[in-house]
C-alpha positions as a LaTeX table, in Angstrom:
\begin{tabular}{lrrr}
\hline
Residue & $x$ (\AA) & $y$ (\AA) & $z$ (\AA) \\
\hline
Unk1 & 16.10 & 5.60 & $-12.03$ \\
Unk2 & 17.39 & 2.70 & $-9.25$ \\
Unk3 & 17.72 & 4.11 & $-5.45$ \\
Unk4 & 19.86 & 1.19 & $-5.41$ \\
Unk5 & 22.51 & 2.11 & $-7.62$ \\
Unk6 & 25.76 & 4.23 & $-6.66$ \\
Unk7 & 24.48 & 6.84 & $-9.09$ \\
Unk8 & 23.95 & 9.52 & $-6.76$ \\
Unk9 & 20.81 & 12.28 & $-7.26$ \\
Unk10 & 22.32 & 15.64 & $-8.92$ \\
Unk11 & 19.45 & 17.54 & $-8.61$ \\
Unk12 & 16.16 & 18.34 & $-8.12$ \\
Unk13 & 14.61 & 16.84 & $-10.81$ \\
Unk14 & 16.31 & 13.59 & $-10.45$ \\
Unk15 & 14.80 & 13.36 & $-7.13$ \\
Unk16 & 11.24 & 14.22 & $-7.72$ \\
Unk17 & 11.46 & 11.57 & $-10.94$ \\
Unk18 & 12.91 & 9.30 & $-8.13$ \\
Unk19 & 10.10 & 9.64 & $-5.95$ \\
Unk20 & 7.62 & 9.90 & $-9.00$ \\
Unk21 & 8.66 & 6.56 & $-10.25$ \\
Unk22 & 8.41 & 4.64 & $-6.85$ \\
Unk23 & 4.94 & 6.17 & $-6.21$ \\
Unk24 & 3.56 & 5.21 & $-9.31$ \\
Unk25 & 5.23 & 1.66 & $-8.65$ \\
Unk26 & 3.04 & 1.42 & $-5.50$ \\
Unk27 & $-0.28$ & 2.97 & $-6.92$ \\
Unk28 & $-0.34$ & $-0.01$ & $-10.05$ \\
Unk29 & 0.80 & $-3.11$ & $-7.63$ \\
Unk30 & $-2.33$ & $-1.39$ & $-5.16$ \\
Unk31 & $-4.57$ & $-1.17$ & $-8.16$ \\
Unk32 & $-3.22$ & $-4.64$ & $-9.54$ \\
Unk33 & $-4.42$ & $-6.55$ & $-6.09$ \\
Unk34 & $-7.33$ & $-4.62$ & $-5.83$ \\
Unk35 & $-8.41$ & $-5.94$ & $-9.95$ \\
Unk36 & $-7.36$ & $-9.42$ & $-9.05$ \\
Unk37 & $-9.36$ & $-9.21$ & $-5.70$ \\
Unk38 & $-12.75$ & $-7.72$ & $-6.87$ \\
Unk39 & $-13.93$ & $-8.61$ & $-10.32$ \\
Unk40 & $-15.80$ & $-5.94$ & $-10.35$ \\
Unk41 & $-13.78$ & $-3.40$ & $-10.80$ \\
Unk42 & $-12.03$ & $-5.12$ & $-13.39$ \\
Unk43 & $-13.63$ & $-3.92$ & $-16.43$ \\
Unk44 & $-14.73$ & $-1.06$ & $-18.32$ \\
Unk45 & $-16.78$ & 1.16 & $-16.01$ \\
Unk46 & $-20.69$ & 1.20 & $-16.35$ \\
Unk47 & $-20.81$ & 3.07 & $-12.97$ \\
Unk48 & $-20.77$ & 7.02 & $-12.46$ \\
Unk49 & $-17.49$ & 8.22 & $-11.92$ \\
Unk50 & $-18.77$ & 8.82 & $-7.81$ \\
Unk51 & $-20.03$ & 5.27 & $-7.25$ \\
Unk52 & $-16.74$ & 4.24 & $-9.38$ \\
Unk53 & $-14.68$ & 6.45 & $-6.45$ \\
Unk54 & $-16.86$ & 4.45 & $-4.40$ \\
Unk55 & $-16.99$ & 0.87 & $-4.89$ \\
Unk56 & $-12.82$ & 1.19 & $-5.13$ \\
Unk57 & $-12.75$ & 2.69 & $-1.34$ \\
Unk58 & $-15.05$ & $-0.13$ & $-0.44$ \\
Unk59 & $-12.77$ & $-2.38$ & $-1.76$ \\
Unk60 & $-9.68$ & $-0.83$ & 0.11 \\
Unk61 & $-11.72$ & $-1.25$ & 2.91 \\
Unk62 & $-12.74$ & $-4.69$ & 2.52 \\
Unk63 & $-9.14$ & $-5.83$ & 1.56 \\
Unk64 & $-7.50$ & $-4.15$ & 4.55 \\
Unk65 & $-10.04$ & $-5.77$ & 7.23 \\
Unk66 & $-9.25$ & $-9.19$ & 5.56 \\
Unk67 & $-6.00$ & $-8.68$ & 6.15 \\
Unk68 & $-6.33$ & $-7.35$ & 9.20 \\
Unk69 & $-8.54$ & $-10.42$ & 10.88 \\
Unk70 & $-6.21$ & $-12.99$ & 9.17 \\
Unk71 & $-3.59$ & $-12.16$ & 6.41 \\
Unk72 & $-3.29$ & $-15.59$ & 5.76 \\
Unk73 & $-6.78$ & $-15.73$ & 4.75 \\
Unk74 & $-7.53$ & $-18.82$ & 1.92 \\
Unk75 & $-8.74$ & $-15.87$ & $-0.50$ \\
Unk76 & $-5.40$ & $-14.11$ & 0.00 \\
Unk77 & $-3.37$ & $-16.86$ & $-0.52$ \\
Unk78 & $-5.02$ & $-17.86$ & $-3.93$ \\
Unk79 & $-4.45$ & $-14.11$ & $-5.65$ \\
Unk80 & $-1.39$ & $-13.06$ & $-3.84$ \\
Unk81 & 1.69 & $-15.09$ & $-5.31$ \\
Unk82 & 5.85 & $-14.91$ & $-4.33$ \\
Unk83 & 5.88 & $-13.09$ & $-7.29$ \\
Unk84 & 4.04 & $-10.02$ & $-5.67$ \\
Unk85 & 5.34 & $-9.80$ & $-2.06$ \\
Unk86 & 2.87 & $-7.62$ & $-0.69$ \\
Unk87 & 0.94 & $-8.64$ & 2.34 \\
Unk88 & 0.26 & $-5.50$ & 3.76 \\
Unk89 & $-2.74$ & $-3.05$ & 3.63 \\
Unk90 & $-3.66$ & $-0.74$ & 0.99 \\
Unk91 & $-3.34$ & 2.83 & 2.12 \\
Unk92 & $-6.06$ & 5.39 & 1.19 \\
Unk93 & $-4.08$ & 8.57 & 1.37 \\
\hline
\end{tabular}
């Protein structure tokens, strides 16, 4: 479903798809910068699933302190294209 469209919601259940769609949206473009950022996590697992939870919070962290100091960092620029507009942080909750 499009937010954008004049379709209005009719009920619940168009809403929650709604907001089901949009999060999911957001979680794969977060989990798309974070594979073309760190290598590492781009591949089938060899870790335990707690050092997998891990390594992909370090990574948030790492990413959002990048982009913190300087969002225009040379390392940012190569991965992040005008095809994927987000320059922002990657939120952890």
């Amino acid at each position: 479903m499009n937010e954008f469209t004049e379709h209005s919601l009719e009920n619940e259940n168009e809403l929650f798809n709604l907001r089901h769609s949009s999060l999911r949206t957001t979680i794969k473009r977060g989990f798309g910068i974070l594979n073309s950022h760190f290598r590492s996590i781009d591949g089938k697992p060899f870790w335990s699933y707690e050092t997998q939870v891990n390594v992909v919070l370090a990574c948030c962290i790492i990413h959002n302190h990048i982009m913190g100091v300087d969002p225009h960092d040379f390392l940012m620029e190569e991965i992040c294209t005008e095809s994927e507009p987000i320059r922002r942080t990657i939120s952890l909750s």
